[in-house]
Short mmCIF file of C-alpha atoms and ligand atoms in Angstrom, two decimals:
data_model
loop_
_atom_site.label_atom_id
_atom_site.label_comp_id
_atom_site.label_asym_id
_atom_site.label_seq_id
_atom_site.Cartn_x
_atom_site.Cartn_y
_atom_site.Cartn_z
CA UNK A 943 0.03 0.13 -0.35
CA UNK A 944 2.88 2.38 0.73
CA UNK A 945 4.40 2.23 -2.53
CA UNK A 946 0.85 2.86 -4.13
CA UNK A 947 -0.07 5.66 -2.22
CA UNK A 948 3.31 7.03 -3.03
CA UNK A 949 2.70 7.23 -6.78
CA UNK A 950 -0.23 8.58 -6.32
CA UNK A 951 0.57 11.34 -3.81
CA UNK A 952 3.62 12.12 -5.40
CA UNK A 953 1.74 12.95 -8.99
CA UNK A 954 0.98 16.78 -9.61
CA UNK A 955 -3.04 17.65 -9.10
CA UNK A 956 -3.83 20.90 -8.00
CA UNK A 957 -7.88 21.62 -8.21
CA UNK A 958 -8.96 22.10 -11.59
CA UNK A 959 -5.73 20.43 -13.09
CA UNK A 960 -5.85 16.64 -11.99
CA UNK A 961 -4.80 15.19 -15.65
CA UNK A 962 -1.70 13.77 -14.39
CA UNK A 963 -3.42 12.03 -11.60
CA UNK A 964 -6.15 10.88 -13.57
CA UNK A 965 -3.89 9.28 -16.18
CA UNK A 966 -1.86 7.23 -13.42
CA UNK A 967 -4.70 6.04 -12.01
CA UNK A 968 -6.50 4.84 -15.24
CA UNK A 969 -2.55 3.18 -15.95
CA UNK A 970 -3.25 1.42 -12.29
CA UNK A 971 -7.33 0.33 -13.02
CA UNK A 972 -8.34 0.14 -16.31
CA UNK A 973 -7.42 -3.78 -17.00
CA UNK A 974 -9.07 -4.22 -13.35
CA UNK A 975 -12.89 -3.14 -14.38
CA UNK A 976 -15.15 -3.16 -17.28
CA UNK A 977 -14.77 0.66 -18.38
CA UNK A 978 -13.40 3.98 -18.18
CA UNK A 979 -14.37 7.47 -19.41
CA UNK A 980 -14.09 10.88 -18.23
CA UNK A 981 -16.59 13.32 -18.05
CA UNK A 982 -16.31 16.93 -19.09
CA UNK A 983 -15.06 18.14 -15.62
CA UNK A 984 -12.01 15.94 -15.85
CA UNK A 985 -14.01 13.25 -13.20
CA UNK A 986 -12.60 9.64 -13.73
CA UNK A 987 -15.58 6.98 -13.60
CA UNK A 988 -14.41 3.50 -13.35
CA UNK A 989 -16.92 1.07 -13.37
CA UNK A 990 -16.97 -2.90 -12.32
CA UNK A 991 -20.11 -4.11 -14.25
CA UNK A 992 -22.11 -6.28 -11.12
CA UNK A 993 -23.21 -10.07 -11.65
CA UNK A 994 -27.05 -9.24 -11.64
CA UNK A 995 -28.42 -6.72 -14.06
CA UNK A 996 -31.11 -5.59 -11.25
CA UNK A 997 -28.44 -5.30 -8.85
CA UNK A 998 -27.71 -2.06 -7.35
CA UNK A 999 -25.23 0.93 -8.47
CA UNK A 1000 -22.70 1.79 -5.72
CA UNK A 1001 -20.37 5.04 -6.54
CA UNK A 1002 -17.60 5.32 -4.59
CA UNK A 1003 -16.14 8.61 -4.73
CA UNK A 1004 -12.32 9.74 -3.81
CA UNK A 1005 -11.05 13.23 -4.81
CA UNK A 1006 -7.66 13.07 -6.78
CA UNK A 1007 -7.11 17.20 -6.53
CA UNK A 1008 -5.35 18.89 -4.01
CA UNK A 1009 -5.50 22.45 -2.66
CA UNK A 1010 -3.22 24.88 -4.15
CA UNK A 1011 -1.90 28.28 -4.86
CA UNK A 1012 -2.73 30.11 -8.04
CA UNK A 1013 -0.01 32.85 -9.28
CA UNK A 1014 -2.32 36.20 -9.65
CA UNK A 1015 0.24 38.72 -10.21
CA UNK A 1016 3.78 39.01 -10.52
CA UNK A 1017 6.38 41.51 -9.13
CA UNK A 1018 8.79 43.57 -10.66
CA UNK A 1019 11.47 41.98 -8.96
CA UNK A 1020 10.03 38.50 -10.27
CA UNK A 1021 7.95 37.60 -6.96
CA UNK A 1022 4.54 35.71 -7.50
CA UNK A 1023 1.68 36.98 -5.77
CA UNK A 1024 -0.64 34.34 -5.30
CA UNK A 1025 -4.62 33.81 -4.30
CA UNK A 1026 -5.60 30.46 -2.98
CA UNK A 1027 -7.34 27.80 -4.06
CA UNK A 1028 -9.71 25.57 -1.76
CA UNK A 1029 -8.66 25.92 2.10
CA UNK A 1030 -5.27 27.14 2.71
CA UNK A 1031 -3.66 27.21 6.23
CA UNK A 1032 -1.87 30.51 6.65
CA UNK A 1033 -0.40 29.14 9.50
CA UNK A 1034 0.95 26.24 7.79
CA UNK A 1035 2.01 27.81 4.48
CA UNK A 1036 5.42 30.05 6.08
CA UNK A 1037 8.68 29.27 4.26
CA UNK A 1038 7.57 26.14 2.31
CA UNK A 1039 8.87 24.27 -0.85
CA UNK A 1040 6.47 24.63 -3.58
CA UNK A 1041 5.86 23.05 -6.63
CA UNK A 1042 4.29 23.59 -10.67
CA UNK A 1043 2.64 21.43 -13.17
CA UNK A 1044 5.67 22.14 -15.57
CA UNK A 1045 8.18 21.07 -12.84
CA UNK A 1046 9.39 25.08 -11.90
CA UNK A 1047 9.77 25.16 -7.95
CA UNK A 1048 9.71 27.91 -5.55
CA UNK A 1049 9.96 28.99 -2.05
CA UNK A 1050 6.39 29.99 -0.53
CA UNK A 1051 7.36 32.62 2.05
CA UNK A 1052 5.35 35.24 4.16
CA UNK A 1053 6.67 38.57 4.28
CA UNK A 1054 7.53 40.40 7.69
CA UNK A 1055 4.10 41.56 9.02
CA UNK A 1056 3.55 45.65 9.99
CA UNK A 1057 2.33 46.48 13.63
CA UNK A 1058 -0.99 45.39 14.18
CA UNK A 1059 -1.51 43.26 10.80
CA UNK A 1060 -2.75 40.27 10.26
CA UNK A 1061 -1.47 37.51 8.20
CA UNK A 1062 -3.75 37.02 5.08
CA UNK A 1063 -2.73 35.75 1.72
CA UNK A 1064 -1.82 39.05 -0.01
CA UNK A 1065 1.10 38.82 2.35
CA UNK A 1066 2.62 35.40 0.77
CA UNK A 1067 4.39 35.40 -2.26
CA UNK A 1068 6.57 32.76 -4.12
CA UNK A 1069 10.03 33.02 -5.24
CA UNK A 1070 11.12 30.71 -8.11
CA UNK A 1071 14.50 32.15 -8.14
CA UNK A 1072 14.16 34.88 -11.11
CA UNK A 1073 16.06 37.83 -10.96
CA UNK A 1074 12.90 40.03 -12.29
CA UNK A 1075 9.42 39.51 -14.09
CA UNK A 1076 10.30 38.83 -17.52
CA UNK A 1077 12.27 36.22 -16.14
CA UNK A 1078 9.66 35.11 -13.90
CA UNK A 1079 7.07 35.02 -16.68
CA UNK A 1080 9.53 32.93 -18.87
CA UNK A 1081 9.01 29.97 -16.10
CA UNK A 1082 5.39 30.27 -14.77
CA UNK A 1083 2.54 32.39 -16.58
CA UNK A 1084 -0.47 33.85 -14.47
CA UNK A 1085 -3.23 31.44 -13.49
CA UNK A 1086 -0.54 28.50 -13.44
CA UNK A 1087 -1.03 26.86 -10.09
CA UNK A 1088 1.59 25.80 -7.37
CA UNK A 1089 0.97 23.07 -4.65
CA UNK A 1090 3.13 21.85 -2.12
CA UNK A 1091 6.39 19.84 -3.04
CA UNK A 1092 5.91 16.47 -3.02
CA UNK A 1093 7.24 14.66 0.19
CA UNK A 1094 5.82 11.36 0.81
CA UNK A 1095 8.07 9.33 3.84
CA UNK A 1096 6.82 6.82 6.29
CA UNK A 1097 6.69 8.00 10.01
CA UNK A 1098 7.25 4.85 12.47
CA UNK A 1099 6.28 1.43 11.34
CA UNK A 1100 2.29 2.17 10.42
CA UNK A 1101 2.37 6.21 9.30
CA UNK A 1102 2.89 7.82 6.30
CA UNK A 1103 3.26 11.34 5.82
CA UNK A 1104 2.71 13.85 2.67
CA UNK A 1105 1.21 16.50 1.32
CA UNK A 1106 -1.54 16.07 -0.56
CA UNK A 1107 -2.68 12.92 1.87
CA UNK A 1108 -5.92 14.40 1.48
CA UNK A 1109 -7.44 12.93 -0.67
CA UNK A 1110 -4.51 10.75 -2.53
CA UNK A 1111 -4.51 8.25 0.63
CA UNK A 1112 -8.52 7.54 -0.50
CA UNK A 1113 -7.49 6.88 -3.86
CA UNK A 1114 -4.89 4.11 -3.09
CA UNK A 1115 -7.53 3.16 -0.81
CA UNK A 1116 -10.09 2.45 -4.33
CA UNK A 1117 -7.62 1.33 -6.18
CA UNK A 1118 -6.25 -1.17 -4.40
CA UNK A 1119 -10.16 -2.15 -4.04
CA UNK A 1120 -10.65 -2.21 -7.33
CA UNK A 1121 -7.46 -4.52 -8.12
CA UNK A 1122 -8.84 -6.97 -5.62
CA UNK A 1123 -12.60 -7.25 -5.70
CA UNK A 1124 -13.92 -10.48 -6.76
CA UNK A 1125 -17.34 -9.95 -9.34
CA UNK A 1126 -20.06 -9.13 -6.72
CA UNK A 1127 -23.81 -8.49 -7.69
CA UNK A 1128 -24.03 -4.69 -7.68
CA UNK A 1129 -22.37 -2.32 -10.10
CA UNK A 1130 -19.29 -0.62 -8.63
CA UNK A 1131 -18.77 2.71 -10.06
CA UNK A 1132 -15.31 4.08 -8.42
CA UNK A 1133 -15.62 8.01 -9.27
CA UNK A 1134 -11.87 9.30 -9.40
CA UNK A 1135 -13.42 13.20 -8.73
CA UNK A 1136 -12.00 16.63 -9.36
CA UNK A 1137 -12.59 20.20 -7.70
CA UNK A 1138 -13.52 18.83 -4.58
CA UNK A 1139 -11.37 21.62 -2.27
CA UNK A 1140 -13.26 24.19 -3.86
CA UNK A 1141 -16.97 22.51 -2.96
CA UNK A 1142 -17.02 18.82 -4.24
CA UNK A 1143 -17.51 20.15 -7.92
CA UNK A 1144 -16.74 17.18 -9.63
CA UNK A 1145 -18.52 14.73 -7.75
CA UNK A 1146 -21.82 16.85 -8.48
CA UNK A 1147 -21.58 16.21 -12.34
CA UNK A 1148 -20.15 12.80 -12.06
CA UNK A 1149 -23.46 11.81 -9.56
CA UNK A 1150 -25.56 12.90 -11.95
CA UNK A 1151 -24.55 11.02 -14.81
CA UNK A 1152 -23.86 8.09 -12.96
CA UNK A 1153 -27.20 7.96 -11.50
CA UNK A 1154 -25.97 5.45 -8.27
CA UNK A 1155 -28.48 4.05 -5.52
CA UNK A 1156 -25.85 4.46 -2.57
CA UNK A 1157 -23.17 6.69 -2.77
CA UNK A 1158 -20.10 6.24 -0.39
CA UNK A 1159 -17.68 9.40 -0.33
CA UNK A 1160 -13.87 8.08 0.69
CA UNK A 1161 -11.83 10.99 2.37
CA UNK A 1162 -9.77 11.81 4.74
CA UNK A 1163 -10.97 13.40 8.59
CA UNK A 1164 -9.49 15.51 10.98
CA UNK A 1165 -8.40 13.48 14.45
CA UNK A 1166 -9.12 13.87 17.76
CA UNK A 1167 -5.82 12.50 19.21
CA UNK A 1168 -3.27 15.53 19.53
CA UNK A 1169 -2.70 18.15 21.83
CA UNK A 1170 -5.78 20.28 21.95
CA UNK A 1171 -7.44 18.69 19.23
CA UNK A 1172 -9.80 16.59 20.77
CA UNK A 1173 -12.62 16.58 17.77
CA UNK A 1174 -13.70 14.43 15.96
CA UNK A 1175 -13.32 12.05 18.43
CA UNK A 1176 -11.37 9.54 16.46
CA UNK A 1177 -7.83 8.63 16.84
CA UNK A 1178 -5.37 7.77 14.31
CA UNK A 1179 -4.51 3.70 13.59
CA UNK A 1180 -8.29 2.92 15.57
CA UNK A 1181 -9.47 2.35 12.74
CA UNK A 1182 -11.82 3.29 9.89
CA UNK A 1183 -14.31 5.97 10.14
CA UNK A 1184 -17.90 5.98 9.49
CA UNK A 1185 -19.23 9.57 9.11
CA UNK A 1186 -22.77 10.20 11.08
CA UNK A 1187 -22.40 14.09 9.96
CA UNK A 1188 -20.50 16.88 8.60
CA UNK A 1189 -21.55 20.10 7.76
CA UNK A 1190 -22.15 18.93 4.25
CA UNK A 1191 -23.95 15.73 5.05
CA UNK A 1192 -25.83 13.94 7.51
CA UNK A 1193 -25.31 10.26 6.88
CA UNK A 1194 -28.00 8.09 5.46
CA UNK A 1195 -28.82 5.92 8.81
CA UNK A 1196 -29.52 2.26 7.59
CA UNK A 1197 -26.60 2.63 5.29
CA UNK A 1198 -24.04 3.78 8.57
CA UNK A 1199 -24.92 0.74 10.49
CA UNK A 1200 -24.63 -1.36 7.19
CA UNK A 1201 -21.18 -0.06 6.92
CA UNK A 1202 -20.20 -0.50 10.76
CA UNK A 1203 -21.93 -4.23 10.31
CA UNK A 1204 -19.41 -4.85 7.41
CA UNK A 1205 -16.68 -3.83 9.31
CA UNK A 1206 -17.28 -6.20 11.93
CA UNK A 1207 -17.87 -9.09 9.96
CA UNK A 1208 -14.52 -8.19 8.25
CA UNK A 1209 -13.48 -8.38 12.07
CA UNK A 1210 -11.80 -4.59 11.08
CA UNK A 1211 -12.05 -1.74 13.65
CA UNK A 1212 -14.26 1.20 12.99
CA UNK A 1213 -14.89 4.55 14.83
CA UNK A 1214 -17.89 6.50 14.42
CA UNK A 1215 -17.24 10.39 13.25
CA UNK A 1216 -19.49 13.35 14.21
CA UNK A 1217 -16.94 15.94 12.65
CA UNK A 1218 -18.72 19.56 13.55
CA UNK A 1219 -17.38 20.79 10.72
CA UNK A 1220 -16.26 20.40 6.74
CA UNK A 1221 -17.21 18.49 4.19
CA UNK A 1222 -16.96 15.30 1.66
CA UNK A 1223 -18.15 14.12 -1.90
CA UNK A 1224 -20.84 12.74 -0.07
CA UNK A 1225 -22.51 16.47 0.43
CA UNK A 1226 -22.83 16.35 -3.64
CA UNK A 1227 -23.66 12.96 -4.31
CA UNK A 1228 -26.98 12.80 -1.71
CA UNK A 1229 -28.26 16.24 -3.68
CA UNK A 1230 -28.24 15.07 -7.34
CA UNK A 1231 -31.64 13.73 -8.86
CA UNK A 1232 -34.41 12.55 -6.59
CA UNK A 1233 -31.32 12.05 -3.69
CA UNK A 1234 -28.88 9.46 -3.01
CA UNK A 1235 -28.37 7.55 0.56
CA UNK A 1236 -24.92 9.00 1.16
CA UNK A 1237 -22.21 8.18 3.94
CA UNK A 1238 -18.35 8.86 4.05
CA UNK A 1239 -15.90 6.79 5.07
CA UNK A 1240 -13.07 8.38 6.53
CA UNK A 1241 -9.07 7.87 7.40
CA UNK A 1242 -8.49 9.81 9.97
CA UNK A 1243 -5.51 12.29 9.54
CA UNK A 1244 -3.55 15.05 11.36
CA UNK A 1245 -2.36 18.19 10.06
CA UNK A 1246 -5.01 18.20 7.28
CA UNK A 1247 -4.33 20.68 4.65
CA UNK A 1248 -0.87 20.99 5.36
CA UNK A 1249 3.06 20.07 3.85
CA UNK A 1250 2.72 17.05 6.31
CA UNK A 1251 -0.51 15.40 6.59
CA UNK A 1252 0.07 12.01 8.87
CA UNK A 1253 -2.19 8.57 8.25
CA UNK A 1254 -1.94 5.29 9.79
CA UNK A 1255 -1.78 2.40 6.94
CA UNK A 1256 -3.79 0.16 9.04
CA UNK A 1257 -7.28 2.81 9.06
CA UNK A 1258 -6.12 2.91 4.93
CA UNK A 1259 -6.48 -1.70 5.06
CA UNK A 1260 -9.38 -1.25 7.71
CA UNK A 1261 -11.59 0.74 5.04
CA UNK A 1262 -10.33 -1.54 2.36
CA UNK A 1263 -11.87 -4.83 4.41
CA UNK A 1264 -14.69 -3.17 5.36
CA UNK A 1265 -15.65 -1.93 1.70
CA UNK A 1266 -14.82 -5.45 0.36
CA UNK A 1267 -17.27 -6.86 3.24
CA UNK A 1268 -19.68 -4.76 2.16
CA UNK A 1269 -20.02 -4.62 -1.66
CA UNK A 1270 -19.56 -9.25 -1.42
CA UNK A 1271 -22.55 -8.82 1.13
CO1 CO B 1162 -9.05 18.59 1.85
ZN1 ZN B 1163 -10.44 15.73 1.08
#
């Protein structure tokens, strides 16, 4: 799982620019599914037909995109002014190594604040080593998006840190599931979605096109096991989380129960998750057409939306086993 995760975490894929990640995933899953297509928003939609033509359509959604910094202006000294794409944490963005799609690297810097100023994105710039605006614009263009540079590494025995762990870890789970899933009754539609970080936009059009009976989002969630962090009340390494509610969706109670039961049958640990903020692709899936029963399976993650997002591989494996059991059952 680590090698797969590293491959996916290292691929460039800012929000709205997910093609490279989609290409990598398509190469990995093509031979394990019956069809692969992309829609106009760039969602990668992989279908594994069920054995029963009257079976359900189950949409599993993991987002490919990663928060970033879009070049909004270039200063005469060659520094790039940026705007956020998705939920950037300013306090974790000081003096960071960043990378553009074309390979140009930079250092994201926050300039010193004047007295009474509070930090805002306007205080940040990217230094790409250019001597002036002309040289800078020969390296990148307005509208190019930088992301935290890839840096995926093991942490202790079971854990892995990387930027883009949100949500490549769920992409890895889903790829691994497609590879190992035997034929099952229901049709499984694995959607690797786009633009989640700006409001679950990809999942919205994907769900409309897929017309699922059941929608399950796969994503990271925050953690309650570090100093000062007590919500959500979930811990790394203690199992896959079955979401009851976040700010964008209330999970279908029967589906929550079915997933918890599947976890029990599979013999893997599960955690019940109540997240007082945030949202996932489930929020978009449930509101498509005349409504869809949804839930989210989440992987607890430390330092979400930073350059060092940390997960525990045992939770990923638990999620995979739970889904295998749910789909077989
Ligand atoms: Co996110
Ligand atoms: Zn996410």
